[in-house]
mmCIF file of C-alpha atoms in Angstrom:
data_model
loop_
_atom_site.group_PDB
_atom_site.id
_atom_site.type_symbol
_atom_site.label_atom_id
_atom_site.label_comp_id
_atom_site.label_asym_id
_atom_site.label_seq_id
_atom_site.Cartn_x
_atom_site.Cartn_y
_atom_site.Cartn_z
ATOM 1 C CA UNK P 1 107.278 -64.933 88.127
ATOM 2 C CA UNK P 2 103.068 -64.043 88.462
ATOM 3 C CA UNK P 3 101.518 -64.901 85.249
ATOM 4 C CA UNK P 4 98.488 -65.870 83.265
ATOM 5 C CA UNK P 5 98.933 -67.861 80.396
ATOM 6 C CA UNK P 6 95.960 -68.364 78.089
ATOM 7 C CA UNK P 7 95.946 -71.298 75.412
ATOM 8 C CA UNK P 8 93.135 -72.842 73.355
ATOM 9 C CA UNK P 9 92.339 -70.239 70.721
ATOM 10 C CA UNK P 10 92.018 -70.622 66.897
ATOM 11 C CA UNK P 11 89.596 -70.473 64.087
ATOM 12 C CA UNK P 12 86.264 -72.275 64.311
ATOM 13 C CA UNK P 13 83.277 -72.343 61.965
ATOM 14 C CA UNK P 14 80.196 -70.735 63.399
ATOM 15 C CA UNK P 15 78.081 -73.195 65.563
ATOM 16 C CA UNK P 16 81.282 -74.877 66.300
ATOM 17 C CA UNK P 17 82.658 -75.124 69.795
ATOM 18 C CA UNK P 18 86.143 -74.390 71.533
ATOM 19 C CA UNK P 19 87.578 -74.554 75.148
ATOM 20 C CA UNK P 20 89.941 -72.181 76.339
ATOM 21 C CA UNK P 21 92.172 -72.837 79.226
ATOM 22 C CA UNK P 22 94.308 -70.346 81.393
ATOM 23 C CA UNK P 23 97.271 -71.687 83.377
ATOM 24 C CA UNK P 24 98.589 -69.585 86.160
ATOM 25 C CA UNK P 25 101.847 -69.290 87.982
ATOM 26 C CA UNK P 26 103.537 -67.544 90.869
ATOM 27 C CA UNK P 27 100.054 -67.342 93.225
ATOM 28 C CA UNK P 28 98.027 -69.181 95.116
ATOM 29 C CA UNK P 29 95.136 -69.792 91.985
ATOM 30 C CA UNK P 30 92.538 -71.153 94.600
ATOM 31 C CA UNK P 31 92.491 -67.546 96.662
ATOM 32 C CA UNK P 32 91.205 -65.828 93.919
ATOM 33 C CA UNK P 33 87.929 -65.278 91.741
ATOM 34 C CA UNK P 34 88.821 -65.473 88.186
ATOM 35 C CA UNK P 35 87.098 -63.992 85.215
ATOM 36 C CA UNK P 36 87.346 -63.824 81.248
ATOM 37 C CA UNK P 37 87.143 -60.819 79.202
ATOM 38 C CA UNK P 38 87.101 -60.316 75.439
ATOM 39 C CA UNK P 39 88.167 -57.537 73.095
ATOM 40 C CA UNK P 40 86.831 -57.631 69.385
ATOM 41 C CA UNK P 41 89.492 -56.363 66.949
ATOM 42 C CA UNK P 42 89.761 -52.709 67.276
ATOM 43 C CA UNK P 43 86.792 -52.576 69.678
ATOM 44 C CA UNK P 44 86.510 -51.831 73.313
ATOM 45 C CA UNK P 45 86.622 -54.438 76.455
ATOM 46 C CA UNK P 46 83.736 -56.912 77.256
ATOM 47 C CA UNK P 47 83.402 -58.816 80.354
ATOM 48 C CA UNK P 48 82.350 -62.337 79.810
ATOM 49 C CA UNK P 49 82.318 -64.470 82.813
ATOM 50 C CA UNK P 50 83.287 -64.927 86.540
ATOM 51 C CA UNK P 51 83.640 -67.681 88.943
ATOM 52 C CA UNK P 52 84.399 -67.713 92.687
ATOM 53 C CA UNK P 53 87.796 -69.130 94.190
ATOM 54 C CA UNK P 54 85.963 -72.545 94.684
ATOM 55 C CA UNK P 55 84.234 -73.169 91.851
ATOM 56 C CA UNK P 56 80.940 -72.875 93.324
ATOM 57 C CA UNK P 57 79.244 -69.628 91.754
ATOM 58 C CA UNK P 58 79.660 -68.371 88.311
ATOM 59 C CA UNK P 59 78.069 -65.449 86.137
ATOM 60 C CA UNK P 60 78.012 -64.597 82.775
ATOM 61 C CA UNK P 61 77.203 -61.948 80.275
ATOM 62 C CA UNK P 62 74.229 -61.759 78.624
ATOM 63 C CA UNK P 63 75.585 -61.911 75.067
ATOM 64 C CA UNK P 64 77.185 -65.452 76.236
ATOM 65 C CA UNK P 65 74.672 -66.692 78.647
ATOM 66 C CA UNK P 66 73.331 -70.362 77.626
ATOM 67 C CA UNK P 67 76.716 -71.116 75.009
ATOM 68 C CA UNK P 68 79.642 -70.366 77.290
ATOM 69 C CA UNK P 69 80.432 -72.284 80.376
ATOM 70 C CA UNK P 70 83.176 -71.301 83.096
ATOM 71 C CA UNK P 71 84.997 -73.613 85.196
ATOM 72 C CA UNK P 72 88.080 -74.279 87.326
ATOM 73 C CA UNK P 73 90.372 -77.089 88.245
ATOM 74 C CA UNK P 74 92.132 -75.944 91.485
ATOM 75 C CA UNK P 75 94.609 -78.724 91.758
ATOM 76 C CA UNK P 76 95.562 -77.946 88.191
ATOM 77 C CA UNK P 77 95.562 -74.131 88.901
ATOM 78 C CA UNK P 78 93.650 -73.964 85.628
ATOM 79 C CA UNK P 79 90.603 -71.817 84.430
ATOM 80 C CA UNK P 80 88.489 -72.715 81.437
ATOM 81 C CA UNK P 81 85.773 -71.223 79.148
ATOM 82 C CA UNK P 82 83.702 -73.750 77.360
ATOM 83 C CA UNK P 83 82.447 -71.971 74.400
ATOM 84 C CA UNK P 84 79.528 -73.315 72.247
ATOM 85 C CA UNK P 85 77.358 -72.347 69.497
ATOM 86 C CA UNK P 86 80.131 -69.799 68.615
ATOM 87 C CA UNK P 87 78.773 -66.782 66.298
ATOM 88 C CA UNK P 88 80.806 -64.350 64.354
ATOM 89 C CA UNK P 89 80.405 -61.738 67.057
ATOM 90 C CA UNK P 90 82.288 -64.140 69.191
ATOM 91 C CA UNK P 91 85.512 -63.411 67.698
ATOM 92 C CA UNK P 92 87.812 -61.616 69.917
ATOM 93 C CA UNK P 93 90.965 -61.867 71.707
ATOM 94 C CA UNK P 94 90.140 -63.436 75.158
ATOM 95 C CA UNK P 95 91.468 -62.364 78.535
ATOM 96 C CA UNK P 96 92.346 -64.566 81.565
ATOM 97 C CA UNK P 97 91.934 -62.097 84.191
ATOM 98 C CA UNK P 98 92.573 -62.213 88.368
ATOM 99 C CA UNK P 99 90.244 -60.715 90.683
ATOM 100 C CA UNK P 100 91.657 -60.122 93.956
ATOM 101 C CA UNK P 101 88.336 -58.429 95.759
ATOM 102 C CA UNK P 102 86.533 -61.824 96.724
ATOM 103 C CA UNK P 103 83.486 -59.796 96.440
ATOM 104 C CA UNK P 104 81.127 -58.622 93.962
ATOM 105 C CA UNK P 105 82.723 -55.412 93.373
ATOM 106 C CA UNK P 106 85.563 -56.861 91.124
ATOM 107 C CA UNK P 107 88.605 -55.471 89.515
ATOM 108 C CA UNK P 108 91.331 -57.174 87.617
ATOM 109 C CA UNK P 109 95.012 -56.985 88.810
ATOM 110 C CA UNK P 110 96.636 -59.373 86.565
ATOM 111 C CA UNK P 111 95.839 -60.105 82.981
ATOM 112 C CA UNK P 112 97.163 -62.881 80.477
ATOM 113 C CA UNK P 113 98.344 -62.107 77.107
ATOM 114 C CA UNK P 114 95.496 -63.373 75.647
ATOM 115 C CA UNK P 115 94.209 -65.854 73.098
ATOM 116 C CA UNK P 116 92.677 -65.271 69.721
ATOM 117 C CA UNK P 117 89.562 -66.844 68.840
ATOM 118 C CA UNK P 118 88.171 -66.198 65.132
ATOM 119 C CA UNK P 119 84.430 -67.381 64.377
ATOM 120 C CA UNK P 120 84.415 -67.983 60.419
ATOM 121 C CA UNK P 121 83.481 -70.082 57.962
ATOM 122 C CA UNK H 1 71.952 -53.611 79.699
ATOM 123 C CA UNK H 2 74.178 -51.152 82.277
ATOM 124 C CA UNK H 3 76.799 -48.618 80.352
ATOM 125 C CA UNK H 4 79.754 -46.495 81.354
ATOM 126 C CA UNK H 5 80.249 -43.698 79.269
ATOM 127 C CA UNK H 6 83.774 -42.014 78.422
ATOM 128 C CA UNK H 7 84.794 -39.637 75.985
ATOM 129 C CA UNK H 8 85.918 -40.866 72.852
ATOM 130 C CA UNK H 9 89.347 -38.829 72.937
ATOM 131 C CA UNK H 10 91.498 -36.694 75.321
ATOM 132 C CA UNK H 11 94.486 -34.629 73.687
ATOM 133 C CA UNK H 12 96.929 -33.329 76.282
ATOM 134 C CA UNK H 13 100.573 -31.680 75.722
ATOM 135 C CA UNK H 14 103.218 -33.040 77.967
ATOM 136 C CA UNK H 15 103.699 -32.039 81.017
ATOM 137 C CA UNK H 16 99.986 -30.972 81.308
ATOM 138 C CA UNK H 17 97.086 -32.752 83.071
ATOM 139 C CA UNK H 18 94.521 -34.995 81.158
ATOM 140 C CA UNK H 19 91.337 -35.612 83.146
ATOM 141 C CA UNK H 20 89.178 -38.467 81.592
ATOM 142 C CA UNK H 21 85.810 -39.090 82.665
ATOM 143 C CA UNK H 22 83.188 -41.992 83.043
ATOM 144 C CA UNK H 23 79.672 -41.603 83.980
ATOM 145 C CA UNK H 24 77.300 -44.362 84.983
ATOM 146 C CA UNK H 25 74.382 -44.440 87.234
ATOM 147 C CA UNK H 26 75.259 -47.306 89.716
ATOM 148 C CA UNK H 27 78.523 -45.263 90.397
ATOM 149 C CA UNK H 28 77.119 -43.376 93.490
ATOM 150 C CA UNK H 29 77.041 -47.133 94.839
ATOM 151 C CA UNK H 30 79.642 -49.165 93.020
ATOM 152 C CA UNK H 31 83.325 -48.628 93.179
ATOM 153 C CA UNK H 32 85.086 -47.968 89.734
ATOM 154 C CA UNK H 33 88.395 -49.207 88.442
ATOM 155 C CA UNK H 34 90.605 -47.990 85.774
ATOM 156 C CA UNK H 35 92.994 -49.828 82.982
ATOM 157 C CA UNK H 36 95.518 -48.336 80.710
ATOM 158 C CA UNK H 37 96.096 -50.474 77.121
ATOM 159 C CA UNK H 38 98.368 -49.808 74.850
ATOM 160 C CA UNK H 39 98.498 -50.951 71.324
ATOM 161 C CA UNK H 40 99.029 -54.832 71.134
ATOM 162 C CA UNK H 41 99.066 -55.046 74.921
ATOM 163 C CA UNK H 42 96.848 -56.543 77.609
ATOM 164 C CA UNK H 43 95.297 -53.995 79.782
ATOM 165 C CA UNK H 44 97.086 -52.987 82.845
ATOM 166 C CA UNK H 45 95.314 -52.188 86.265
ATOM 167 C CA UNK H 46 96.121 -48.469 87.154
ATOM 168 C CA UNK H 47 93.408 -47.210 89.638
ATOM 169 C CA UNK H 48 91.014 -49.557 91.685
ATOM 170 C CA UNK H 49 88.254 -48.960 94.246
ATOM 171 C CA UNK H 50 87.982 -45.392 92.911
ATOM 172 C CA UNK H 51 91.326 -43.879 94.107
ATOM 173 C CA UNK H 52 93.524 -46.474 95.050
ATOM 174 C CA UNK H 53 96.797 -46.949 93.343
ATOM 175 C CA UNK H 54 98.154 -50.241 92.739
ATOM 176 C CA UNK H 55 102.023 -50.928 93.512
ATOM 177 C CA UNK H 56 104.375 -49.837 90.918
ATOM 178 C CA UNK H 57 101.920 -47.506 89.172
ATOM 179 C CA UNK H 58 103.401 -44.031 88.921
ATOM 180 C CA UNK H 59 101.964 -41.249 91.297
ATOM 181 C CA UNK H 60 100.908 -39.146 88.323
ATOM 182 C CA UNK H 61 97.942 -41.155 88.227
ATOM 183 C CA UNK H 62 94.780 -40.642 90.377
ATOM 184 C CA UNK H 63 91.368 -41.288 90.588
ATOM 185 C CA UNK H 64 88.313 -39.331 92.227
ATOM 186 C CA UNK H 65 84.338 -39.586 92.676
ATOM 187 C CA UNK H 66 81.836 -37.460 92.455
ATOM 188 C CA UNK H 67 78.159 -38.616 92.417
ATOM 189 C CA UNK H 68 77.734 -40.446 88.975
ATOM 190 C CA UNK H 69 80.988 -39.476 87.577
ATOM 191 C CA UNK H 70 84.397 -40.752 88.378
ATOM 192 C CA UNK H 71 87.627 -39.339 86.757
ATOM 193 C CA UNK H 72 91.177 -40.637 86.175
ATOM 194 C CA UNK H 73 93.457 -38.046 86.444
ATOM 195 C CA UNK H 74 96.941 -37.956 84.660
ATOM 196 C CA UNK H 75 99.247 -35.064 86.276
ATOM 197 C CA UNK H 76 102.332 -34.207 84.549
ATOM 198 C CA UNK H 77 101.493 -36.278 81.212
ATOM 199 C CA UNK H 78 104.553 -38.273 79.378
ATOM 200 C CA UNK H 79 104.716 -39.488 76.176
ATOM 201 C CA UNK H 80 104.630 -42.974 77.399
ATOM 202 C CA UNK H 81 101.144 -42.272 78.887
ATOM 203 C CA UNK H 82 99.720 -42.359 75.432
ATOM 204 C CA UNK H 83 97.078 -44.971 75.455
ATOM 205 C CA UNK H 84 93.613 -46.294 75.797
ATOM 206 C CA UNK H 85 91.823 -45.780 78.943
ATOM 207 C CA UNK H 86 88.980 -47.830 80.253
ATOM 208 C CA UNK H 87 86.776 -47.569 83.643
ATOM 209 C CA UNK H 88 85.185 -50.759 84.791
ATOM 210 C CA UNK H 89 82.324 -51.225 87.600
ATOM 211 C CA UNK H 90 79.600 -53.423 88.668
ATOM 212 C CA UNK H 91 75.862 -53.336 88.200
ATOM 213 C CA UNK H 92 73.661 -52.909 91.148
ATOM 214 C CA UNK H 93 73.149 -56.766 91.662
ATOM 215 C CA UNK H 94 76.787 -57.308 91.607
ATOM 216 C CA UNK H 95 76.736 -60.086 89.204
ATOM 217 C CA UNK H 96 77.537 -58.330 85.890
ATOM 218 C CA UNK H 97 80.622 -56.117 85.319
ATOM 219 C CA UNK H 98 80.803 -53.538 82.593
ATOM 220 C CA UNK H 99 83.742 -51.800 80.906
ATOM 221 C CA UNK H 100 83.543 -48.148 79.643
ATOM 222 C CA UNK H 101 83.589 -47.062 76.016
ATOM 223 C CA UNK H 102 87.178 -46.113 76.538
ATOM 224 C CA UNK H 103 89.181 -42.955 76.005
ATOM 225 C CA UNK H 104 92.221 -42.762 73.620
ATOM 226 C CA UNK H 105 94.551 -40.351 75.257
ATOM 227 C CA UNK H 106 97.078 -38.466 72.641
ATOM 228 C CA UNK H 107 99.993 -36.838 74.062
ATOM 229 C CA UNK H 108 100.560 -33.810 71.634
#
């Protein structure tokens, strides 16, 4: 079955760090650009970060630039998001998503179920 | 920052047609894509590259583009189509991706 499974979410204090992981199955992970998208409780979707298929390029939303780092290990079929200096406004469900475009007009054809990150003291 | 604007809500009777618009100044030059999200679930892609429909998505979902506005059309709406719908596109640099504000579709 083709799927993405996120892990690593939880409760963290403001200023703390967390690393999210996303494991894929059922497709050739190294062929795809990958992204993280988040959704605060009761709110809309917010794009967070993108990495190209070989890990040589990445981009970030202004709201997380300098605090979050996206990476991937194609040998382990795993996507990561290292989140530092976390703030209350980072509280959200974080989705790992697959991008089949291979270009900058990305779209997201496969979503994980998400992992909840709560930043609170 | 770049924004995509959608109406907050659309109400439609079963069997009728729902139109959901999304407006943004780069849409004449960048593709738009649409997602359906039901409560407690992850979003699902329903339209990509303005008007392409992924396999498995019913034919009643279609997309179109005109100038700075793209439109998702649901023809012959069914009760199961009640959900939030989000458009998504890319800014002019190609480096940043943005979602629309979201539209809640209510089937009366």
